Structure formats: structure tokens, C-alpha cells
PDB file of C-alpha atoms in Angstrom:
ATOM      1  CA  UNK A   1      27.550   0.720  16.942  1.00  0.00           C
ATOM      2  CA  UNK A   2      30.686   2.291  16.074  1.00  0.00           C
ATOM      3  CA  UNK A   3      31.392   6.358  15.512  1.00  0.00           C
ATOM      4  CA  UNK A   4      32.365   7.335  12.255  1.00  0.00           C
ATOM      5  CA  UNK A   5      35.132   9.071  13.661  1.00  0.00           C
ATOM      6  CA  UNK A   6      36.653   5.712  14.277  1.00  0.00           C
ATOM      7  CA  UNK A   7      36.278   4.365  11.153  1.00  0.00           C
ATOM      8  CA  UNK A   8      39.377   6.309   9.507  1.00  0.00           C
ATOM      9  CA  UNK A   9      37.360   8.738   7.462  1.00  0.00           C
ATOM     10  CA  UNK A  10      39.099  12.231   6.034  1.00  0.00           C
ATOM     11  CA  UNK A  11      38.722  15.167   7.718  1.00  0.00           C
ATOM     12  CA  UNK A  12      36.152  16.236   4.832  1.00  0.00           C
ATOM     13  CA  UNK A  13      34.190  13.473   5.405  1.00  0.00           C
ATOM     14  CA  UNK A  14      33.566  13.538   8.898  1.00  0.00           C
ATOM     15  CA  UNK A  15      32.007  16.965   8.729  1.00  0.00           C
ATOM     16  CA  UNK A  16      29.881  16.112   5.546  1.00  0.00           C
ATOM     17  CA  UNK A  17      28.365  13.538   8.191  1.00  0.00           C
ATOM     18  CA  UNK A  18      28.528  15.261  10.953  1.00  0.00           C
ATOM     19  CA  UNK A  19      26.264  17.806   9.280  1.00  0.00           C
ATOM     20  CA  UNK A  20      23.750  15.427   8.105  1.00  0.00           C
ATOM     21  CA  UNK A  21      23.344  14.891  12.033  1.00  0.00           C
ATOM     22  CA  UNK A  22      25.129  11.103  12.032  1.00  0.00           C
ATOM     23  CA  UNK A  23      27.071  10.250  14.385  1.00  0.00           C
ATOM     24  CA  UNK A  24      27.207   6.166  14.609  1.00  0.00           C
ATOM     25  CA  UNK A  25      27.420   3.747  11.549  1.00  0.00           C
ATOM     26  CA  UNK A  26      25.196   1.518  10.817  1.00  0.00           C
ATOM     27  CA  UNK A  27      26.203  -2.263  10.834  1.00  0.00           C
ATOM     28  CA  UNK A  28      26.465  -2.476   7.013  1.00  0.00           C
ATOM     29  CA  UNK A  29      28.480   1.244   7.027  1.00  0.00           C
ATOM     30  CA  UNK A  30      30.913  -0.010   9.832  1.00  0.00           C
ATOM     31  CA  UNK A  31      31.352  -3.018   7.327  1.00  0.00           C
ATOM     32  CA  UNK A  32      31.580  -1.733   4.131  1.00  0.00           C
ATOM     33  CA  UNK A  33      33.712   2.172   4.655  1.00  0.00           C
ATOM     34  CA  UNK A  34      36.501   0.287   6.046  1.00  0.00           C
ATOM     35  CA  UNK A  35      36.479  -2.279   2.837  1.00  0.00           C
ATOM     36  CA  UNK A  36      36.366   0.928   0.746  1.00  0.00           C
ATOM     37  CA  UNK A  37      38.812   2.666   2.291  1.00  0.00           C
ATOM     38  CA  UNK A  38      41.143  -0.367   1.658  1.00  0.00           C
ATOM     39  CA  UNK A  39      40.431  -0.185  -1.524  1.00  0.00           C
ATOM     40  CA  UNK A  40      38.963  -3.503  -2.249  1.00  0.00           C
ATOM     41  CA  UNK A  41      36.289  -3.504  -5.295  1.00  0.00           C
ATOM     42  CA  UNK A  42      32.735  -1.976  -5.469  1.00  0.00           C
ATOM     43  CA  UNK A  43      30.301  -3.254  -7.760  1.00  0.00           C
ATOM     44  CA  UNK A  44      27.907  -0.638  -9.131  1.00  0.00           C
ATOM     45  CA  UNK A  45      24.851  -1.892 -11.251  1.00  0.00           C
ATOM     46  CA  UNK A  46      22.679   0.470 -12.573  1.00  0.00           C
ATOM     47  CA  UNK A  47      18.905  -0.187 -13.190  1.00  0.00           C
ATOM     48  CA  UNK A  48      16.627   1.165 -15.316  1.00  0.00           C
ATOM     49  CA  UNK A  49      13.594   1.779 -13.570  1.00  0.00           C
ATOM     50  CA  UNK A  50      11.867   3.977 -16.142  1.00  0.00           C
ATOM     51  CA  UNK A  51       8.900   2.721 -17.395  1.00  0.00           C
ATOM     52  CA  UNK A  52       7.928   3.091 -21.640  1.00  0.00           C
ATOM     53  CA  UNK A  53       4.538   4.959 -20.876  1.00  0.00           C
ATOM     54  CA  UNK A  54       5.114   8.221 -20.447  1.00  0.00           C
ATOM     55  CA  UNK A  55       4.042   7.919 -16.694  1.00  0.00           C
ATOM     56  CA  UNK A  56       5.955   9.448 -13.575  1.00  0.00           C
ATOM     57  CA  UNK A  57       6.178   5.785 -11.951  1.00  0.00           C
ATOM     58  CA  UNK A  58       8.423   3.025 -12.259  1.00  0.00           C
ATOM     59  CA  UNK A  59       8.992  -0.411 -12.423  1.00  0.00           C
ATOM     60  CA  UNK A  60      11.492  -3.374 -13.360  1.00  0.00           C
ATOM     61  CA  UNK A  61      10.466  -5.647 -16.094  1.00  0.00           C
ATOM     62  CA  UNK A  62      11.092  -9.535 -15.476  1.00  0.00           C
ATOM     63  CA  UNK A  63      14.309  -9.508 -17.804  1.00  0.00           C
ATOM     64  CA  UNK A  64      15.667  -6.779 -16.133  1.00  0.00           C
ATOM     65  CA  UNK A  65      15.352  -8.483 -12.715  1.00  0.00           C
ATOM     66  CA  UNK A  66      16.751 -11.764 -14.306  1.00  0.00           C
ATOM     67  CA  UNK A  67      20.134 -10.052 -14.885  1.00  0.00           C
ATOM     68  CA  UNK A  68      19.949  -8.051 -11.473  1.00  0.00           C
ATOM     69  CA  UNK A  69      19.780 -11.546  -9.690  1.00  0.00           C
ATOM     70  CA  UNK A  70      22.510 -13.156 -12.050  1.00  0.00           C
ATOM     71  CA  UNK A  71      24.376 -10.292 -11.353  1.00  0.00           C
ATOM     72  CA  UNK A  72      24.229 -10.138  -7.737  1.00  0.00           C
ATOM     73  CA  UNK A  73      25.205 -14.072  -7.662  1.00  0.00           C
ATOM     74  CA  UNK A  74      28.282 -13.816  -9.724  1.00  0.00           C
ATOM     75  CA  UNK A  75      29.747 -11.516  -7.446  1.00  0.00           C
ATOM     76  CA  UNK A  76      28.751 -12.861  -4.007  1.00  0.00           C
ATOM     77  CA  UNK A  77      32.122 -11.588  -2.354  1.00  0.00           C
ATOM     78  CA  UNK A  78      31.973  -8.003  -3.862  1.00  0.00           C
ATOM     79  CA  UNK A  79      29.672  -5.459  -2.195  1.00  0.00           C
ATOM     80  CA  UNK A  80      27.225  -4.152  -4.479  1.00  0.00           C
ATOM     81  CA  UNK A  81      25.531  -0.586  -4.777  1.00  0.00           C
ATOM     82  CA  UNK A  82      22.635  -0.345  -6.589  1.00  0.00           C
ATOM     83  CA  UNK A  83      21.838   2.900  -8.802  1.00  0.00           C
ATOM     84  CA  UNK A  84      18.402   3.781 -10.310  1.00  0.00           C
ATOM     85  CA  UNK A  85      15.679   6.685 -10.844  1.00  0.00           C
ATOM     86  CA  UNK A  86      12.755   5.377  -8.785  1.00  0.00           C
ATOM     87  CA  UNK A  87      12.783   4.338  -4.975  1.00  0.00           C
ATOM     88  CA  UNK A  88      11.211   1.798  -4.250  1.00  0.00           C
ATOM     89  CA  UNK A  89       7.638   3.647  -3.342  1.00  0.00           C
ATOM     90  CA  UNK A  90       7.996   5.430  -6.520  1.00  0.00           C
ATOM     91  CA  UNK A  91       8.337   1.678  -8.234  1.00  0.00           C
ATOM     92  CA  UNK A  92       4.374   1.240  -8.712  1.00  0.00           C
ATOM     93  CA  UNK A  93       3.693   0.681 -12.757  1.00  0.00           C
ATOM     94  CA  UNK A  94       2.740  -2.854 -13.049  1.00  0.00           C
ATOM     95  CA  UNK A  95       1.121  -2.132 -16.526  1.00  0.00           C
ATOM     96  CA  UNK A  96       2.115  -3.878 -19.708  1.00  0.00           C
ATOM     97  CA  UNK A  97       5.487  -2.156 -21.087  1.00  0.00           C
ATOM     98  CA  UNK A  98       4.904  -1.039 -24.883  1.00  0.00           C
ATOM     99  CA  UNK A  99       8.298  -2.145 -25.818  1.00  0.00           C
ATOM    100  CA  UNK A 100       8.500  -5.535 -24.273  1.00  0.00           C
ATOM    101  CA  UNK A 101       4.616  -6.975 -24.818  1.00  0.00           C
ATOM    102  CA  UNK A 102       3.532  -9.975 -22.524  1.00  0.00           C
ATOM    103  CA  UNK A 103       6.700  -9.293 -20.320  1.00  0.00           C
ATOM    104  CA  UNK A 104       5.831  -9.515 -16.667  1.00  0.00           C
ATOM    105  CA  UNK A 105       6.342  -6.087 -14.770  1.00  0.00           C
ATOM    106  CA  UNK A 106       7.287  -5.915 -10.624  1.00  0.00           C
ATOM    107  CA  UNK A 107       6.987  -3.120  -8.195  1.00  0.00           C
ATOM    108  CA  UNK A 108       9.740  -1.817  -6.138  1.00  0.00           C
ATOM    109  CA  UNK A 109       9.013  -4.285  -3.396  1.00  0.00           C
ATOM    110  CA  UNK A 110       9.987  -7.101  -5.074  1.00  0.00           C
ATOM    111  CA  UNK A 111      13.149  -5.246  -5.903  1.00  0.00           C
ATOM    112  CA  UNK A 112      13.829  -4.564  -2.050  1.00  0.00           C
ATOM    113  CA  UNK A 113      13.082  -7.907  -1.641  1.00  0.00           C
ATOM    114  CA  UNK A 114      15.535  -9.218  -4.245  1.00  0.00           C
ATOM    115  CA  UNK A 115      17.731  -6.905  -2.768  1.00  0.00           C
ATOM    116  CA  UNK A 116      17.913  -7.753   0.830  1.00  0.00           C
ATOM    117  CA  UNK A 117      18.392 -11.618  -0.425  1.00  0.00           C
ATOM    118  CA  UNK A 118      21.740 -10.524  -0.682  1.00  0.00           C
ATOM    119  CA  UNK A 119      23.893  -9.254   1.886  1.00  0.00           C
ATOM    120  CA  UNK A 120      26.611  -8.282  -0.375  1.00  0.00           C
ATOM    121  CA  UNK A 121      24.342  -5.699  -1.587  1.00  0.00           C
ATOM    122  CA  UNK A 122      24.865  -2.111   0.706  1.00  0.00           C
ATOM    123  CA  UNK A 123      22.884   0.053  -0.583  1.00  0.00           C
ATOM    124  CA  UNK A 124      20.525   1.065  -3.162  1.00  0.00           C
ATOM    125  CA  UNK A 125      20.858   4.821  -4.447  1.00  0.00           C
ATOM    126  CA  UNK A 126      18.134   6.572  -6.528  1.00  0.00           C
ATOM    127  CA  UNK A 127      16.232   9.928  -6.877  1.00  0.00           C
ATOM    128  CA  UNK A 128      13.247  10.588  -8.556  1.00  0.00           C
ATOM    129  CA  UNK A 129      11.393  11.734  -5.113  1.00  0.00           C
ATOM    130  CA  UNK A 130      14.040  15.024  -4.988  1.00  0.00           C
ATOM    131  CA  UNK A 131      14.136  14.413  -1.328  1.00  0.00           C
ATOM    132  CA  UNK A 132      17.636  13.657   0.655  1.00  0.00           C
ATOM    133  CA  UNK A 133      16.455  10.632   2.665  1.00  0.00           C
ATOM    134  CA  UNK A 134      17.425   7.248   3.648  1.00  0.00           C
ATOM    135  CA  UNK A 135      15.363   4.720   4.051  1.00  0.00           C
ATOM    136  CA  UNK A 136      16.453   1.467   5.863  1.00  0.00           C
ATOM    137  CA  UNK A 137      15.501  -2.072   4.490  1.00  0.00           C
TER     138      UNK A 137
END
């Protein structure tokens, strides 16, 4: 694995990391900072995860997923991040969605699933657990 300090990060940058305790890149990070550093594009798609009950959990409804996939094969050569309120262990409402009757509903594991199907895709960003954590796929 490669240092970030080889990667031709800022100054700024290096310490941000280096106080988060990193110290190598991961495969997909020694891929993708130098391609954003270039400044080659970045495809953000944002999700939204929140479900129509009132309830703390999420989900992705069947349409939604649809698009995600369509999305994420137009753009095979871009690298893709991801943006949404649940994680995918917060992704656990499979009930019926008051807005969108007989649609089927999926639980965050199908999204990391779908997800990991594509390499282009570098990362999934998200909150809803108010913890700073990463969580490898």
C-alpha cells in the first residue's frame, strides 16, 4: 500500500489524515486521490434513503434502485461517490412505503451489494448513525 504522503496531497491534507491515525491508502484511495487531484470528473449521486413512515430507519424503494443502477452504467469510466442519510445497517424498513403502494422496498444490503457491482463506485458517504466511521465493503 502506498503512504498518503506520496500521493501529492496539500500540506492541509496530510495532517487532517494524519490525525485521523491513517497513514497508508487503501487500494481504491491510491486510485482515485491521484484521479482527483488531476482533476478528472467525479460523479456524485445522491440517494434518498428516507423512508415515508415516520420511522428512524431507511430503505431504497425499487424505482429508486432502478435509476441508481442506470446511473452507475452510464458512467462506467467516471468514479462515483455515493451520498445518502442511512448506512447501510441503518437501511432496515422493508415495509410498504405510503407514497409509492405495492412498490417493492430493499435494505441497505442490497444497496452495498449493488454498489460493489461496480468498481467505478469509491465510496458511499452518509450519516444518520452521528458516528465518524468507515466501514469497508
Amino acid at each position: 500500500m502506498t503512504e498518503f504522503s506520496k500521493l501529492g496531497l496539500s500540506p492541509t491534507t496530510l495532517q487532517a489524515v494524519a490525525d485521523t491515525g491513517y497513514t497508508t491508502a487503501t487500494p481504491i484511495q491510491e486510485q482515485a486521490i491521484p484521479h482527483v487531484l488531476a482533476r478528472k470528473d467525479v460523479l456524485g449521486i445522491a440517494l434518498d434513503t428516507t423512508n415515508n413512515l415516520g420511522i428512524a430507519e431507511g430503505t431504497i424503494g425499487e424505482k429508486q434502485l432502478a435509476w441508481l443502477v442506470a446511473q452507475l452504467k452510464a458512467h462506467p469510466d467516471q468514479l462515483v461517490i455515493v451520498f445518502s442519510r442511512h448506512a447501510s445497517k441503518s437501511m432496515t424498513a422493508k415495509l410498504p412505503d405510503p407514497e409509492e403502494p405495492g412498490e417493492k422496498q430493499f435494505d441497505g444490503g442490497v444497496a452495498v451489494t449493488t454498489l460493489t457491482d461496480h468498481p467505478n463506485v469509491i465510496a458511499w458517504v452518509n450519516g444518520h448513525t452521528h458516528k465518524n466511521e468507515m466501514i469497508p465493503h
